[in-house]
Amino acid sequence: MLEKTEFDVSSALPSSQLPPIPPKRYFTIGEVADLCGVRSLRYWEQEFTQLSPQKRRGNRRYYQHHEVVLIRKIRALLYEEGFTISGARKRLEEARDELRLREELQAVLQILSK
């Protein structure tokens, strides 16, 4: 069973009101914070191993588009669905496992259809 807890979400925008993600390859940590309505990105990097922005000169972080989408998913799990950090981490792992299983099944179907 996944853990849930109550968060104070009164100051958080719902996901539907977040700005659209522009078609860029890299985003600075400030841009991601504005796009996702989150200020704790460095902490989330420690808690969610899927987040690994590229680091360049001066240890500046640059996030790719798929990481911005992932941050929005994490945000929704934490702030809108009420998961704890560990519960959100487990849910993301479950989703990844489901995707992997789906891909394996599609590969088997392609082999069988030949």
Short mmCIF file of N, CA and C in Angstrom, two decimals:
data_model
loop_
_atom_site.label_atom_id
_atom_site.label_comp_id
_atom_site.label_asym_id
_atom_site.label_seq_id
_atom_site.Cartn_x
_atom_site.Cartn_y
_atom_site.Cartn_z
N MET A 1 0.86 -1.18 0.00
CA MET A 1 0.00 0.00 0.00
C MET A 1 0.90 1.24 0.00
N LEU A 2 0.59 2.19 -0.85
CA LEU A 2 1.37 3.41 -0.94
C LEU A 2 0.97 4.38 0.16
N GLU A 3 1.97 5.09 0.65
CA GLU A 3 1.72 6.02 1.74
C GLU A 3 1.14 7.32 1.22
N LYS A 4 0.20 7.86 1.96
CA LYS A 4 -0.35 9.18 1.64
C LYS A 4 -0.36 10.00 2.92
N THR A 5 -0.30 11.30 2.76
CA THR A 5 -0.37 12.20 3.89
C THR A 5 -0.95 13.51 3.41
N GLU A 6 -1.37 14.33 4.32
CA GLU A 6 -1.95 15.63 3.95
C GLU A 6 -0.84 16.67 3.84
N PHE A 7 -0.84 17.45 2.78
CA PHE A 7 0.09 18.55 2.58
C PHE A 7 -0.71 19.84 2.54
N ASP A 8 -0.05 20.92 2.91
CA ASP A 8 -0.67 22.23 2.76
C ASP A 8 -0.51 22.65 1.31
N VAL A 9 -1.56 22.49 0.54
CA VAL A 9 -1.50 22.79 -0.88
C VAL A 9 -2.17 24.11 -1.22
N SER A 10 -2.46 24.90 -0.22
CA SER A 10 -3.19 26.14 -0.46
C SER A 10 -2.40 27.11 -1.33
N SER A 11 -1.07 27.06 -1.25
CA SER A 11 -0.26 27.98 -2.06
C SER A 11 0.16 27.38 -3.39
N ALA A 12 -0.10 26.10 -3.61
CA ALA A 12 0.32 25.44 -4.85
C ALA A 12 -0.76 25.56 -5.91
N LEU A 13 -0.32 25.90 -7.13
CA LEU A 13 -1.25 25.94 -8.26
C LEU A 13 -1.60 24.52 -8.67
N PRO A 14 -2.84 24.30 -9.11
CA PRO A 14 -3.14 22.98 -9.67
C PRO A 14 -2.36 22.79 -10.98
N SER A 15 -2.08 21.53 -11.32
CA SER A 15 -1.30 21.24 -12.53
C SER A 15 -1.90 21.87 -13.77
N SER A 16 -3.23 21.97 -13.80
CA SER A 16 -3.89 22.52 -14.98
C SER A 16 -3.58 24.01 -15.18
N GLN A 17 -3.12 24.69 -14.13
CA GLN A 17 -2.83 26.12 -14.24
C GLN A 17 -1.34 26.42 -14.42
N LEU A 18 -0.52 25.39 -14.53
CA LEU A 18 0.91 25.62 -14.75
C LEU A 18 1.12 26.06 -16.20
N PRO A 19 2.16 26.87 -16.45
CA PRO A 19 2.41 27.32 -17.82
C PRO A 19 2.85 26.15 -18.70
N PRO A 20 2.62 26.24 -20.00
CA PRO A 20 3.07 25.17 -20.90
C PRO A 20 4.60 25.10 -20.93
N ILE A 21 5.10 23.91 -21.20
CA ILE A 21 6.55 23.72 -21.28
C ILE A 21 7.01 24.11 -22.68
N PRO A 22 7.89 25.10 -22.79
CA PRO A 22 8.33 25.54 -24.12
C PRO A 22 9.18 24.45 -24.80
N PRO A 23 9.22 24.47 -26.13
CA PRO A 23 9.99 23.46 -26.88
C PRO A 23 11.49 23.79 -26.87
N LYS A 24 12.13 23.56 -25.74
CA LYS A 24 13.57 23.80 -25.60
C LYS A 24 14.23 22.48 -25.22
N ARG A 25 15.53 22.40 -25.45
CA ARG A 25 16.25 21.18 -25.08
C ARG A 25 16.68 21.19 -23.62
N TYR A 26 17.14 22.35 -23.14
CA TYR A 26 17.62 22.45 -21.76
C TYR A 26 16.95 23.60 -21.04
N PHE A 27 16.75 23.41 -19.73
CA PHE A 27 16.12 24.42 -18.88
C PHE A 27 16.99 24.61 -17.64
N THR A 28 17.14 25.85 -17.21
CA THR A 28 17.87 26.11 -15.97
C THR A 28 16.99 25.75 -14.79
N ILE A 29 17.59 25.66 -13.63
CA ILE A 29 16.83 25.30 -12.44
C ILE A 29 15.78 26.36 -12.12
N GLY A 30 16.07 27.61 -12.40
CA GLY A 30 15.10 28.68 -12.19
C GLY A 30 13.91 28.57 -13.13
N GLU A 31 14.19 28.24 -14.39
CA GLU A 31 13.10 28.06 -15.35
C GLU A 31 12.20 26.89 -14.95
N VAL A 32 12.83 25.79 -14.52
CA VAL A 32 12.06 24.61 -14.12
C VAL A 32 11.22 24.93 -12.88
N ALA A 33 11.80 25.67 -11.96
CA ALA A 33 11.05 26.05 -10.76
C ALA A 33 9.81 26.86 -11.13
N ASP A 34 9.95 27.77 -12.09
CA ASP A 34 8.81 28.58 -12.52
C ASP A 34 7.79 27.74 -13.31
N LEU A 35 8.28 26.85 -14.17
CA LEU A 35 7.38 26.02 -14.99
C LEU A 35 6.60 25.01 -14.16
N CYS A 36 7.21 24.56 -13.06
CA CYS A 36 6.59 23.50 -12.27
C CYS A 36 6.03 23.98 -10.94
N GLY A 37 6.29 25.20 -10.57
CA GLY A 37 5.78 25.71 -9.31
C GLY A 37 6.42 25.02 -8.12
N VAL A 38 7.70 24.71 -8.23
CA VAL A 38 8.42 23.98 -7.18
C VAL A 38 9.73 24.69 -6.89
N ARG A 39 10.06 24.84 -5.61
CA ARG A 39 11.32 25.47 -5.24
C ARG A 39 12.30 24.49 -4.60
N SER A 40 11.91 23.25 -4.41
CA SER A 40 12.75 22.28 -3.70
C SER A 40 13.39 21.28 -4.66
N LEU A 41 13.82 21.73 -5.82
CA LEU A 41 14.34 20.82 -6.84
C LEU A 41 15.62 20.12 -6.42
N ARG A 42 16.51 20.81 -5.74
CA ARG A 42 17.76 20.17 -5.32
C ARG A 42 17.48 19.05 -4.34
N TYR A 43 16.51 19.24 -3.46
CA TYR A 43 16.12 18.19 -2.52
C TYR A 43 15.51 17.01 -3.27
N TRP A 44 14.65 17.30 -4.24
CA TRP A 44 14.02 16.23 -5.02
C TRP A 44 15.05 15.42 -5.78
N GLU A 45 16.15 16.05 -6.21
CA GLU A 45 17.21 15.31 -6.90
C GLU A 45 17.79 14.23 -5.99
N GLN A 46 17.86 14.51 -4.71
CA GLN A 46 18.38 13.53 -3.76
C GLN A 46 17.38 12.41 -3.52
N GLU A 47 16.10 12.73 -3.54
CA GLU A 47 15.06 11.76 -3.21
C GLU A 47 14.61 10.92 -4.41
N PHE A 48 14.70 11.46 -5.60
CA PHE A 48 14.24 10.78 -6.80
C PHE A 48 15.43 10.60 -7.74
N THR A 49 15.93 9.36 -7.81
CA THR A 49 17.14 9.11 -8.61
C THR A 49 16.90 9.31 -10.10
N GLN A 50 15.64 9.33 -10.54
CA GLN A 50 15.34 9.56 -11.95
C GLN A 50 15.71 10.98 -12.37
N LEU A 51 15.79 11.88 -11.41
CA LEU A 51 16.16 13.28 -11.70
C LEU A 51 17.68 13.40 -11.64
N SER A 52 18.28 13.60 -12.78
CA SER A 52 19.73 13.78 -12.80
C SER A 52 20.08 14.81 -13.87
N PRO A 53 19.89 16.09 -13.55
CA PRO A 53 20.18 17.12 -14.54
C PRO A 53 21.66 17.15 -14.87
N GLN A 54 21.95 17.61 -16.07
CA GLN A 54 23.33 17.77 -16.46
C GLN A 54 23.91 18.95 -15.70
N LYS A 55 25.16 18.80 -15.28
CA LYS A 55 25.82 19.90 -14.58
C LYS A 55 26.95 20.42 -15.44
N ARG A 56 27.00 21.73 -15.57
CA ARG A 56 28.02 22.37 -16.39
C ARG A 56 28.86 23.30 -15.53
N ARG A 57 29.49 24.25 -16.16
CA ARG A 57 30.37 25.18 -15.45
C ARG A 57 29.75 25.68 -14.16
N GLY A 58 30.55 25.72 -13.12
CA GLY A 58 30.07 26.24 -11.85
C GLY A 58 28.99 25.38 -11.22
N ASN A 59 28.91 24.12 -11.64
CA ASN A 59 27.91 23.19 -11.10
C ASN A 59 26.48 23.64 -11.39
N ARG A 60 26.28 24.38 -12.47
CA ARG A 60 24.93 24.83 -12.85
C ARG A 60 24.16 23.66 -13.42
N ARG A 61 22.91 23.53 -12.99
CA ARG A 61 22.06 22.42 -13.42
C ARG A 61 21.25 22.80 -14.66
N TYR A 62 21.19 21.84 -15.59
CA TYR A 62 20.37 22.00 -16.79
C TYR A 62 19.50 20.76 -16.95
N TYR A 63 18.20 20.98 -16.91
CA TYR A 63 17.22 19.90 -17.01
C TYR A 63 16.76 19.74 -18.45
N GLN A 64 16.54 18.49 -18.86
CA GLN A 64 15.99 18.23 -20.18
C GLN A 64 14.47 18.17 -20.10
N HIS A 65 13.83 18.21 -21.26
CA HIS A 65 12.37 18.26 -21.34
C HIS A 65 11.72 17.12 -20.56
N HIS A 66 12.23 15.89 -20.73
CA HIS A 66 11.61 14.75 -20.05
C HIS A 66 11.72 14.86 -18.52
N GLU A 67 12.76 15.54 -18.04
CA GLU A 67 12.90 15.73 -16.60
C GLU A 67 11.89 16.76 -16.07
N VAL A 68 11.59 17.75 -16.88
CA VAL A 68 10.57 18.74 -16.49
C VAL A 68 9.21 18.05 -16.39
N VAL A 69 8.92 17.17 -17.34
CA VAL A 69 7.66 16.42 -17.31
C VAL A 69 7.62 15.53 -16.06
N LEU A 70 8.74 14.88 -15.75
CA LEU A 70 8.82 14.04 -14.55
C LEU A 70 8.61 14.86 -13.28
N ILE A 71 9.19 16.04 -13.22
CA ILE A 71 9.02 16.90 -12.05
C ILE A 71 7.55 17.26 -11.87
N ARG A 72 6.86 17.52 -12.97
CA ARG A 72 5.43 17.81 -12.88
C ARG A 72 4.65 16.59 -12.36
N LYS A 73 5.06 15.39 -12.77
CA LYS A 73 4.41 14.17 -12.26
C LYS A 73 4.64 14.03 -10.77
N ILE A 74 5.89 14.25 -10.34
CA ILE A 74 6.22 14.17 -8.92
C ILE A 74 5.41 15.20 -8.15
N ARG A 75 5.34 16.39 -8.67
CA ARG A 75 4.59 17.47 -8.01
C ARG A 75 3.12 17.09 -7.85
N ALA A 76 2.54 16.51 -8.91
CA ALA A 76 1.14 16.10 -8.84
C ALA A 76 0.95 15.00 -7.79
N LEU A 77 1.87 14.05 -7.74
CA LEU A 77 1.77 12.98 -6.75
C LEU A 77 1.84 13.54 -5.33
N LEU A 78 2.75 14.47 -5.11
CA LEU A 78 2.94 15.02 -3.76
C LEU A 78 1.85 16.01 -3.36
N TYR A 79 1.58 16.96 -4.22
CA TYR A 79 0.71 18.07 -3.83
C TYR A 79 -0.77 17.85 -4.15
N GLU A 80 -1.06 17.09 -5.19
CA GLU A 80 -2.46 16.92 -5.57
C GLU A 80 -3.03 15.59 -5.12
N GLU A 81 -2.21 14.52 -5.16
CA GLU A 81 -2.70 13.21 -4.77
C GLU A 81 -2.35 12.87 -3.33
N GLY A 82 -1.51 13.66 -2.68
CA GLY A 82 -1.22 13.51 -1.27
C GLY A 82 -0.23 12.41 -0.90
N PHE A 83 0.61 11.98 -1.86
CA PHE A 83 1.61 10.97 -1.54
C PHE A 83 2.75 11.57 -0.73
N THR A 84 3.39 10.74 0.09
CA THR A 84 4.63 11.14 0.74
C THR A 84 5.75 10.99 -0.28
N ILE A 85 6.95 11.43 0.08
CA ILE A 85 8.10 11.28 -0.81
C ILE A 85 8.31 9.80 -1.13
N SER A 86 8.32 8.95 -0.10
CA SER A 86 8.57 7.53 -0.35
C SER A 86 7.42 6.91 -1.14
N GLY A 87 6.19 7.33 -0.89
CA GLY A 87 5.05 6.82 -1.64
C GLY A 87 5.12 7.23 -3.10
N ALA A 88 5.53 8.47 -3.36
CA ALA A 88 5.66 8.95 -4.74
C ALA A 88 6.79 8.19 -5.45
N ARG A 89 7.88 7.95 -4.73
CA ARG A 89 9.00 7.20 -5.30
C ARG A 89 8.55 5.80 -5.70
N LYS A 90 7.78 5.14 -4.83
CA LYS A 90 7.27 3.80 -5.13
C LYS A 90 6.32 3.84 -6.32
N ARG A 91 5.46 4.84 -6.38
CA ARG A 91 4.50 4.93 -7.49
C ARG A 91 5.22 5.13 -8.82
N LEU A 92 6.28 5.94 -8.84
CA LEU A 92 7.05 6.13 -10.07
C LEU A 92 7.75 4.85 -10.49
N GLU A 93 8.26 4.09 -9.51
CA GLU A 93 8.89 2.80 -9.82
C GLU A 93 7.87 1.83 -10.39
N GLU A 94 6.66 1.81 -9.82
CA GLU A 94 5.60 0.95 -10.33
C GLU A 94 5.25 1.32 -11.76
N ALA A 95 5.15 2.61 -12.03
CA ALA A 95 4.81 3.07 -13.38
C ALA A 95 5.91 2.67 -14.36
N ARG A 96 7.17 2.77 -13.95
CA ARG A 96 8.28 2.38 -14.80
C ARG A 96 8.24 0.88 -15.08
N ASP A 97 7.94 0.08 -14.04
CA ASP A 97 7.84 -1.37 -14.21
C ASP A 97 6.69 -1.74 -15.14
N GLU A 98 5.57 -1.04 -15.01
CA GLU A 98 4.41 -1.29 -15.89
C GLU A 98 4.78 -0.98 -17.34
N LEU A 99 5.49 0.11 -17.57
CA LEU A 99 5.90 0.48 -18.92
C LEU A 99 6.85 -0.57 -19.49
N ARG A 100 7.79 -1.02 -18.68
CA ARG A 100 8.74 -2.04 -19.13
C ARG A 100 8.00 -3.33 -19.50
N LEU A 101 7.03 -3.73 -18.68
CA LEU A 101 6.25 -4.94 -18.95
C LEU A 101 5.45 -4.78 -20.25
N ARG A 102 4.85 -3.60 -20.43
CA ARG A 102 4.09 -3.34 -21.65
C ARG A 102 4.98 -3.45 -22.89
N GLU A 103 6.20 -2.89 -22.81
CA GLU A 103 7.13 -2.97 -23.94
C GLU A 103 7.53 -4.42 -24.23
N GLU A 104 7.75 -5.20 -23.17
CA GLU A 104 8.10 -6.61 -23.35
C GLU A 104 6.96 -7.37 -24.00
N LEU A 105 5.74 -7.11 -23.56
CA LEU A 105 4.58 -7.78 -24.15
C LEU A 105 4.39 -7.40 -25.61
N GLN A 106 4.62 -6.14 -25.95
CA GLN A 106 4.52 -5.73 -27.35
C GLN A 106 5.57 -6.42 -28.21
N ALA A 107 6.77 -6.60 -27.66
CA ALA A 107 7.83 -7.29 -28.39
C ALA A 107 7.43 -8.76 -28.62
N VAL A 108 6.84 -9.39 -27.62
CA VAL A 108 6.38 -10.78 -27.77
C VAL A 108 5.28 -10.86 -28.82
N LEU A 109 4.35 -9.92 -28.79
CA LEU A 109 3.28 -9.91 -29.80
C LEU A 109 3.84 -9.76 -31.20
N GLN A 110 4.84 -8.93 -31.37
CA GLN A 110 5.45 -8.76 -32.70
C GLN A 110 6.11 -10.04 -33.16
N ILE A 111 6.77 -10.74 -32.25
CA ILE A 111 7.41 -12.01 -32.60
C ILE A 111 6.35 -13.04 -32.99
N LEU A 112 5.26 -13.09 -32.24
CA LEU A 112 4.20 -14.06 -32.50
C LEU A 112 3.43 -13.76 -33.79
N SER A 113 3.38 -12.51 -34.16
CA SER A 113 2.60 -12.14 -35.35
C SER A 113 3.37 -12.40 -36.65
N LYS A 114 4.64 -12.77 -36.54
CA LYS A 114 5.45 -13.02 -37.75
C LYS A 114 5.16 -14.37 -38.34
#
